[in-house]
Every structure is written in C-alpha cells, then in structure tokens.
mmCIF file of N, CA and C in Angstrom:
data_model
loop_
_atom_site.group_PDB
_atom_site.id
_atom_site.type_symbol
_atom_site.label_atom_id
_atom_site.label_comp_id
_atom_site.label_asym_id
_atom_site.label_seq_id
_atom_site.Cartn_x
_atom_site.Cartn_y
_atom_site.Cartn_z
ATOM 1 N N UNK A 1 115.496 110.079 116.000
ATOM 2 C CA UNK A 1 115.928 108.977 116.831
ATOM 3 C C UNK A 1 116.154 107.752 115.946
ATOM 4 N N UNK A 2 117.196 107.344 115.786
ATOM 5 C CA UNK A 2 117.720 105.941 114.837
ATOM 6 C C UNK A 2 117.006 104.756 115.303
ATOM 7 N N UNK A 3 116.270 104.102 114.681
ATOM 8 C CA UNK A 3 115.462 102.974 114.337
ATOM 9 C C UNK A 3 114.547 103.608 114.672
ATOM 10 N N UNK A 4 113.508 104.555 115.615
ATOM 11 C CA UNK A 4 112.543 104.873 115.832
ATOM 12 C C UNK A 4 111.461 104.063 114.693
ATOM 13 N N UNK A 5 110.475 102.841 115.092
ATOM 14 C CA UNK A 5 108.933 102.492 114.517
ATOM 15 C C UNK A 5 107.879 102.769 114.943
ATOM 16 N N UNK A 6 107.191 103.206 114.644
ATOM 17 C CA UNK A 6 106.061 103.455 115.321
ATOM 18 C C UNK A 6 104.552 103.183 114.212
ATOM 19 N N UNK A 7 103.486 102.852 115.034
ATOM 20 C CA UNK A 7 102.379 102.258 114.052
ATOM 21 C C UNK A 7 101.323 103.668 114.898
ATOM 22 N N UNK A 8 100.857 104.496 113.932
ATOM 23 C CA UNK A 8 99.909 105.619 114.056
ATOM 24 C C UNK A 8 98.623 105.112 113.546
ATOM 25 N N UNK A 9 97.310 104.911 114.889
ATOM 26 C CA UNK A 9 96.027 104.186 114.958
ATOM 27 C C UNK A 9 95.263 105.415 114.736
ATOM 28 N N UNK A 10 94.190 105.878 113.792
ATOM 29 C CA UNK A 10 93.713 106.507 113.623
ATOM 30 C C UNK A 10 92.296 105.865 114.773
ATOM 31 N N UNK A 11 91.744 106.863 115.487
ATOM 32 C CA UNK A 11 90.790 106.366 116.556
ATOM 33 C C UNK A 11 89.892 107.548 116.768
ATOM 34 N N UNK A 12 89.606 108.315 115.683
ATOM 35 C CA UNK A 12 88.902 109.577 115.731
ATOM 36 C C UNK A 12 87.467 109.281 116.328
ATOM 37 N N UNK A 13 86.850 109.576 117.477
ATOM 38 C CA UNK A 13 85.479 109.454 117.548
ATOM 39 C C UNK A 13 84.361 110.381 116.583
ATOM 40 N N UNK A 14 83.273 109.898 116.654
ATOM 41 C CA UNK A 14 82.280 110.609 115.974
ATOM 42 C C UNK A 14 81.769 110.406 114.733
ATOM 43 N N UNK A 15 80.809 109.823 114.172
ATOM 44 C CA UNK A 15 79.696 109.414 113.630
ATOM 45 C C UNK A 15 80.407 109.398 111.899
ATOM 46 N N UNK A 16 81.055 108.287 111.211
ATOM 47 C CA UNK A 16 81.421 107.922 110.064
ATOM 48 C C UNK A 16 82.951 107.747 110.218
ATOM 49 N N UNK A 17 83.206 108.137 111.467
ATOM 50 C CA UNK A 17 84.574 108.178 111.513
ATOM 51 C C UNK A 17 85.755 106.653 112.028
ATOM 52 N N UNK A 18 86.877 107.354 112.191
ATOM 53 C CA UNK A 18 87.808 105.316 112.033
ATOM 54 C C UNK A 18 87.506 105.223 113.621
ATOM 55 N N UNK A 19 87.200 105.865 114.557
ATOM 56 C CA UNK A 19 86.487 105.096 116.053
ATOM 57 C C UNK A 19 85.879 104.672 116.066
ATOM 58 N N UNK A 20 84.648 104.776 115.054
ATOM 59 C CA UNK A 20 83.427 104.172 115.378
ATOM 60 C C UNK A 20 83.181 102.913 114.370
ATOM 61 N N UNK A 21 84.101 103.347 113.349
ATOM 62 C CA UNK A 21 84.221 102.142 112.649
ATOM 63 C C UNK A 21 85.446 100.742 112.916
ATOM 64 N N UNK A 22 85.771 100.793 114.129
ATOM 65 C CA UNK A 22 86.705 99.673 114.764
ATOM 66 C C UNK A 22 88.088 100.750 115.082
ATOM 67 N N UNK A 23 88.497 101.562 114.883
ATOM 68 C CA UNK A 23 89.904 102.172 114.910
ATOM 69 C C UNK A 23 90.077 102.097 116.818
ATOM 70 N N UNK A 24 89.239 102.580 117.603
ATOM 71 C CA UNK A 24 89.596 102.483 118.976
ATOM 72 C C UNK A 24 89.397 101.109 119.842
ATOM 73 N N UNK A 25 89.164 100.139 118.932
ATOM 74 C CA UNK A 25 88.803 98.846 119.484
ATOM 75 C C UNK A 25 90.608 98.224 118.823
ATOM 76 N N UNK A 26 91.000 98.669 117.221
ATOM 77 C CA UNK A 26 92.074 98.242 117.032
ATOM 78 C C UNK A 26 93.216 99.196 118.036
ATOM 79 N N UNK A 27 92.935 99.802 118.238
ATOM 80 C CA UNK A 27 94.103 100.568 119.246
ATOM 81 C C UNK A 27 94.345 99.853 120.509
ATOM 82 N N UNK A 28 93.099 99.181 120.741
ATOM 83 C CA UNK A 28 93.498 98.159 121.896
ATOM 84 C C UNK A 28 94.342 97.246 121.458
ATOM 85 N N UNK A 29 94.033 96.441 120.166
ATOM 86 C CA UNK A 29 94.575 95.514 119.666
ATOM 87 C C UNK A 29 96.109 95.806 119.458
ATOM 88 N N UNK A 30 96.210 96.624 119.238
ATOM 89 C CA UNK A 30 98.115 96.718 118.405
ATOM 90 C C UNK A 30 98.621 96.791 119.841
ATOM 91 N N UNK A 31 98.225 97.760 121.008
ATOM 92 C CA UNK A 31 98.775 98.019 122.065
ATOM 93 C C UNK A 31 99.072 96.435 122.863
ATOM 94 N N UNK A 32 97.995 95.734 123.140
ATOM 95 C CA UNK A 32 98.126 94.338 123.646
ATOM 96 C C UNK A 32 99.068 93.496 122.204
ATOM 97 N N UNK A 33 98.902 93.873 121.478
ATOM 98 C CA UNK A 33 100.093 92.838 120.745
ATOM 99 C C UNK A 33 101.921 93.181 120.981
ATOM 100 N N UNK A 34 101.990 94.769 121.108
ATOM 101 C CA UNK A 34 103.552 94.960 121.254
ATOM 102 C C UNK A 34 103.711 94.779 122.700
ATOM 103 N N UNK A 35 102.812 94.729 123.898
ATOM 104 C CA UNK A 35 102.891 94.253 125.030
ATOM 105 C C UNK A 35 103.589 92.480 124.964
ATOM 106 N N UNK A 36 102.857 91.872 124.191
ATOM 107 C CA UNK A 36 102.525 90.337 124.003
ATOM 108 C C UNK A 36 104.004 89.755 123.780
ATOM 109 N N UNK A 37 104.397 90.818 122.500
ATOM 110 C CA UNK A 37 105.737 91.017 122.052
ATOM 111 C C UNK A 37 107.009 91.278 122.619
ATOM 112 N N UNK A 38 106.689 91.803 123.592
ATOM 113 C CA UNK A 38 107.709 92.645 124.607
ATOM 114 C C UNK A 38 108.367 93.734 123.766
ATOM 115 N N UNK A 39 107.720 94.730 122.494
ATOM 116 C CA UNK A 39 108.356 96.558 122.275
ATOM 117 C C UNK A 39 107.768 96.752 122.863
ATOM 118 N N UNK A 40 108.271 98.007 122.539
ATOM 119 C CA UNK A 40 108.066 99.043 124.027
ATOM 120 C C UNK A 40 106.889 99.828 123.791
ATOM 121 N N UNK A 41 105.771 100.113 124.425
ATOM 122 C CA UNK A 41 104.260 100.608 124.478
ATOM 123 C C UNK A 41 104.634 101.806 123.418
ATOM 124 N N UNK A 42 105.241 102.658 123.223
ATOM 125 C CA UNK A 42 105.696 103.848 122.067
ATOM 126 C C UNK A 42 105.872 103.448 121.193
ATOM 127 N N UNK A 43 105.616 102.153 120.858
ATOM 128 C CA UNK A 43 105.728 101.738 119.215
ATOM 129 C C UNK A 43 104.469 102.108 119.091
ATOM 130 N N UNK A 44 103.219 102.148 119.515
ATOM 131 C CA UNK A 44 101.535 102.311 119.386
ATOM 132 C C UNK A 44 101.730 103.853 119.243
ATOM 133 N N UNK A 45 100.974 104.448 118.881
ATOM 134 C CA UNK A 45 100.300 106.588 118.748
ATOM 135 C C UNK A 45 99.074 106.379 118.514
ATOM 136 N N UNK A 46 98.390 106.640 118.690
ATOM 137 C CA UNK A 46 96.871 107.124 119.049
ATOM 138 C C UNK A 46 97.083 108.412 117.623
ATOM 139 N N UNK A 47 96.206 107.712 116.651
ATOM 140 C CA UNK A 47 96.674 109.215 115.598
ATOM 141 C C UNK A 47 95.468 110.417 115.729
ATOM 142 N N UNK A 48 95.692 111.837 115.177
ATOM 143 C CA UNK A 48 94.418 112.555 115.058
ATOM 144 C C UNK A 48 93.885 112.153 114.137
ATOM 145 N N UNK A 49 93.082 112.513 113.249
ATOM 146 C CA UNK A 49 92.145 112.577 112.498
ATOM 147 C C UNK A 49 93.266 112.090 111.159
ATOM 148 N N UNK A 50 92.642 111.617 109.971
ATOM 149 C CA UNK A 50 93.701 111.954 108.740
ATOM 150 C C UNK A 50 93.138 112.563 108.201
ATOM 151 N N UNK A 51 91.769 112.002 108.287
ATOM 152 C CA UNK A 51 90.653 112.911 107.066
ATOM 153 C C UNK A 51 90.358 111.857 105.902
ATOM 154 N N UNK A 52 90.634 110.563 106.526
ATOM 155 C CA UNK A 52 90.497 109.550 105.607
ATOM 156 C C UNK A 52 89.020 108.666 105.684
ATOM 157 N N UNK A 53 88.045 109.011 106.144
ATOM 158 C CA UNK A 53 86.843 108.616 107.101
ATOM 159 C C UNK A 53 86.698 107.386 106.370
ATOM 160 N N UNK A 54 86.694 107.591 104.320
ATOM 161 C CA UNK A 54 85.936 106.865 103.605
ATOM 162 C C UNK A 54 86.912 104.852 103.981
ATOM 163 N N UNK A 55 87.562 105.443 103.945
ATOM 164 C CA UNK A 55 88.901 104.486 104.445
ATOM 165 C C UNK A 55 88.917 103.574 105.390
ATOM 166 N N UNK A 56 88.337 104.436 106.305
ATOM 167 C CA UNK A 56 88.764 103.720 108.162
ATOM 168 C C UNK A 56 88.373 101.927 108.073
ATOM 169 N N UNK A 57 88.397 101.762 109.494
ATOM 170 C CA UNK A 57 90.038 102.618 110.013
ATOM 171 C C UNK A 57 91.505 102.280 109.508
ATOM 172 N N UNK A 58 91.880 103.532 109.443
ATOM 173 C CA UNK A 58 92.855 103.481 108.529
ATOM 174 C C UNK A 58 94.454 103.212 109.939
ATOM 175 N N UNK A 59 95.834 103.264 109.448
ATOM 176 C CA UNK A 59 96.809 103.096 110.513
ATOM 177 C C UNK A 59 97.898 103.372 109.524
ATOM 178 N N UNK A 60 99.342 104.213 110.127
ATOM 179 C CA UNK A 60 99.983 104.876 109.197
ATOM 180 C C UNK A 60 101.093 104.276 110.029
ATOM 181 N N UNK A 61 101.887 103.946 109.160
ATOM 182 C CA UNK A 61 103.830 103.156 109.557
ATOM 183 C C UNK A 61 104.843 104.378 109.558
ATOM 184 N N UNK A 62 105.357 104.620 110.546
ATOM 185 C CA UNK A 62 106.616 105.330 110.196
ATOM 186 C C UNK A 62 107.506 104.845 110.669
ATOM 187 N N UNK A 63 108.912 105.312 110.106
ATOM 188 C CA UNK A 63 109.231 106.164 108.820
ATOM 189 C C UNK A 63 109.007 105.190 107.173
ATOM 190 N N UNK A 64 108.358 104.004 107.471
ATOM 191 C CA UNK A 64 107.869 103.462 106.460
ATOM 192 C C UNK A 64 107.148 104.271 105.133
ATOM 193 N N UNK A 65 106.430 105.158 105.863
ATOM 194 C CA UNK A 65 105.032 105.915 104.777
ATOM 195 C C UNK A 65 104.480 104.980 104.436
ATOM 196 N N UNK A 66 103.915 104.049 104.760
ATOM 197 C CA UNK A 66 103.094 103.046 105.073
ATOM 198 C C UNK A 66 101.481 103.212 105.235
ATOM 199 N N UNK A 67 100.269 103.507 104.495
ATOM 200 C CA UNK A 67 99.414 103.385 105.027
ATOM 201 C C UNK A 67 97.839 102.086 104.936
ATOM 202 N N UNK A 68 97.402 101.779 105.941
ATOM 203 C CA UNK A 68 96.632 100.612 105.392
ATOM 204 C C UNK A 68 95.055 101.158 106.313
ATOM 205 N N UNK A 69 94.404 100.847 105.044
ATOM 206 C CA UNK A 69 93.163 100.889 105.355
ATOM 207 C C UNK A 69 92.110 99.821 105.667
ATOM 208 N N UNK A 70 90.994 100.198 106.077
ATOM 209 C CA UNK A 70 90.414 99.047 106.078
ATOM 210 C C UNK A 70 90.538 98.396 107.292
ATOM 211 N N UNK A 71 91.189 98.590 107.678
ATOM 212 C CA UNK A 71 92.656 97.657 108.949
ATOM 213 C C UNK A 71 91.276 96.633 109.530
ATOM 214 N N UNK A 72 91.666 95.377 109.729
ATOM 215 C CA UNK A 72 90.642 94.396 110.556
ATOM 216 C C UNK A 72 91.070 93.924 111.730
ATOM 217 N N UNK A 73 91.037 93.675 112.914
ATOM 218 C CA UNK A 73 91.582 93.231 114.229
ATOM 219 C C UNK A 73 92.276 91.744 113.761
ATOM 220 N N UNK A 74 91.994 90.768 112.294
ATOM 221 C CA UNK A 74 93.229 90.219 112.197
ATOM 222 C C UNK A 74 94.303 90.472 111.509
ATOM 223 N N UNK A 75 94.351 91.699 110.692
ATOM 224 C CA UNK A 75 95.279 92.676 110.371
ATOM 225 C C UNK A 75 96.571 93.234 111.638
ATOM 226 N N UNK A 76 96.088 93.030 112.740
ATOM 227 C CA UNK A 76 97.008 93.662 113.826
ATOM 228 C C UNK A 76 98.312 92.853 113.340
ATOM 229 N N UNK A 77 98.412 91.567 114.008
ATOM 230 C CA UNK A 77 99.774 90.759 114.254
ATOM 231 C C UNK A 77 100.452 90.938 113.240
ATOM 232 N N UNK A 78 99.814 90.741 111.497
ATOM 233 C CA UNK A 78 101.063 90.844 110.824
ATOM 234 C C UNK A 78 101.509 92.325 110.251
ATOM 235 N N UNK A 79 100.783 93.679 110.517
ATOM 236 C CA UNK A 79 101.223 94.711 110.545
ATOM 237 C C UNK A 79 102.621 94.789 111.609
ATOM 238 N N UNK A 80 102.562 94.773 112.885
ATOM 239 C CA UNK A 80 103.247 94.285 113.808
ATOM 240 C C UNK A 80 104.392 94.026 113.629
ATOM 241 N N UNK A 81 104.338 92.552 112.992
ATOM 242 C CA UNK A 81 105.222 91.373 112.715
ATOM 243 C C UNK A 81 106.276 92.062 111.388
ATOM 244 N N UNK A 82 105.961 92.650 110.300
ATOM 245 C CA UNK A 82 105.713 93.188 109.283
ATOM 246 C C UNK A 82 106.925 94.699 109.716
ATOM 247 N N UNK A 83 106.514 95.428 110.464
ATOM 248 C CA UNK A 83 107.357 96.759 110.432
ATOM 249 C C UNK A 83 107.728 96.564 112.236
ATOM 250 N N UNK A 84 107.261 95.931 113.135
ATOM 251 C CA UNK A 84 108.281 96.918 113.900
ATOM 252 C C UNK A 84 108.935 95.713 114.416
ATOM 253 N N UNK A 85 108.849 94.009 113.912
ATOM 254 C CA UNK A 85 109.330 92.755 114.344
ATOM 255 C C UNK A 85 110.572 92.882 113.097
ATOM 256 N N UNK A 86 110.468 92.829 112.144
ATOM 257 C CA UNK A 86 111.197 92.662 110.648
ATOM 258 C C UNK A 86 111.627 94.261 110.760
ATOM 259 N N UNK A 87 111.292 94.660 111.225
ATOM 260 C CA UNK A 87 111.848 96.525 110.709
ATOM 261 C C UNK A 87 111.729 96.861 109.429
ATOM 262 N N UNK A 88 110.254 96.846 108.726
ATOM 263 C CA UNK A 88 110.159 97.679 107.115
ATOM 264 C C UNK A 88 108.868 96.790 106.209
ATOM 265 N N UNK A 89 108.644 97.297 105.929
ATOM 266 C CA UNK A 89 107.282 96.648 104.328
ATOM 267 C C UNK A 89 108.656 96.432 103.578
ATOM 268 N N UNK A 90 108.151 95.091 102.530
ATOM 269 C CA UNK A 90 109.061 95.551 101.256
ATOM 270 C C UNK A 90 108.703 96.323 100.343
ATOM 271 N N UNK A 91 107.211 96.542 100.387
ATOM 272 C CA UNK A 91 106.183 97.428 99.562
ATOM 273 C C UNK A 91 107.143 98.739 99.484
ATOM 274 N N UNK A 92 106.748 99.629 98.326
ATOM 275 C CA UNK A 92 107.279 100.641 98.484
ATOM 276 C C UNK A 92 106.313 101.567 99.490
ATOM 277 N N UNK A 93 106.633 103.200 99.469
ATOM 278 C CA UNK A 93 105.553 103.725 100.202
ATOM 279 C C UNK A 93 104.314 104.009 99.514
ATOM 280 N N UNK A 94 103.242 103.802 100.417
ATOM 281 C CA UNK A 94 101.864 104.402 99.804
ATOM 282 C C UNK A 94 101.175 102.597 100.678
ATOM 283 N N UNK A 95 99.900 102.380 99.956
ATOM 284 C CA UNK A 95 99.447 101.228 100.472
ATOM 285 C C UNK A 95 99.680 100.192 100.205
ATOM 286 N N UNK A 96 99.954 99.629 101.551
ATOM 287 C CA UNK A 96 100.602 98.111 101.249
ATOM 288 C C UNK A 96 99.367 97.148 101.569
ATOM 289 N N UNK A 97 99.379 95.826 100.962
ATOM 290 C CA UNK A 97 98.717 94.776 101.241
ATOM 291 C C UNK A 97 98.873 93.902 101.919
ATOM 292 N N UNK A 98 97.841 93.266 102.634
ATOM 293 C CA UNK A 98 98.150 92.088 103.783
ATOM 294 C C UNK A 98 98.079 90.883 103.014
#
C-alpha cells in the first residue's frame, strides 16, 4: 500500500518484558497522540514480542526499519512527528536517536 506508516509498540506482557516495563502504557500514548493528530488509528500495531526484553520498550517504524529503544512516554510526540507527520527519519535504518 503506497505511503503506508505505521509505528509497531512492542507491549509484550510478563515479567522483564517491554509491558511491564512501560510498552502498554506507551501504546496508549502513541494511540492518543495520532488521535490528537487526526492519522488514522492504523498508524499504531500493537507488536508481538521482538525478543528484545534487554531493550524495552522497544517500537519499530515501517517501512523506515527504524528501531528505538528505551522509548519514554516523552519520546511519543516526536517519534510521531518524526515518521508519520514528516514521512521518514533522516537516520539511516537501524537505531535512530531522539
């Protein structure tokens, strides 16, 4: 699908994992920001697992290949702002910085 963005929230529950370490509290967050924004609720995915635990919570950009760890609830807006307001990181792929 041409322009398709989408921001993938890793929100894995269970004990070391990116739910419990903020990932399902930021899933609220990105969702109320592209609301705020007016995109369309399918810019947000609820991701599975990555397997990135040491990371969390972690959140993956596509078709950017984009991934950021760590992610903090004031990390939301300019991820946001960043790929699906501007359409792209200038970063190349892999991890970008806030």
């Amino acid at each position: 699908m041409p322009g398709l963005r989408q921001i993938f929230v890793c929100a894995t529950p269970g004990e070391g994992r990116c739910g419990e370490k903020g990932g399902a509290h930021l899933l609220g967050l990105f969702r109320e920001e592209v609301s705020r924004r007016g995109l369309p609720p399918s810019s947000i995915v609820r991701n599975g697992c990555a397997r990135r635990h040491h990371e969390g919570p972690v959140v993956f950009v596509f078709p950017d290949d984009v991934w950021y760890t760590r992610v903090r609830p004031e990390d939301v807006p300019r991820i946001v702002e960043r790929h699906l307001v501007r359409g792209g990181a200038r970063e190349q792929a892999g991890r970008a910085s806030l």
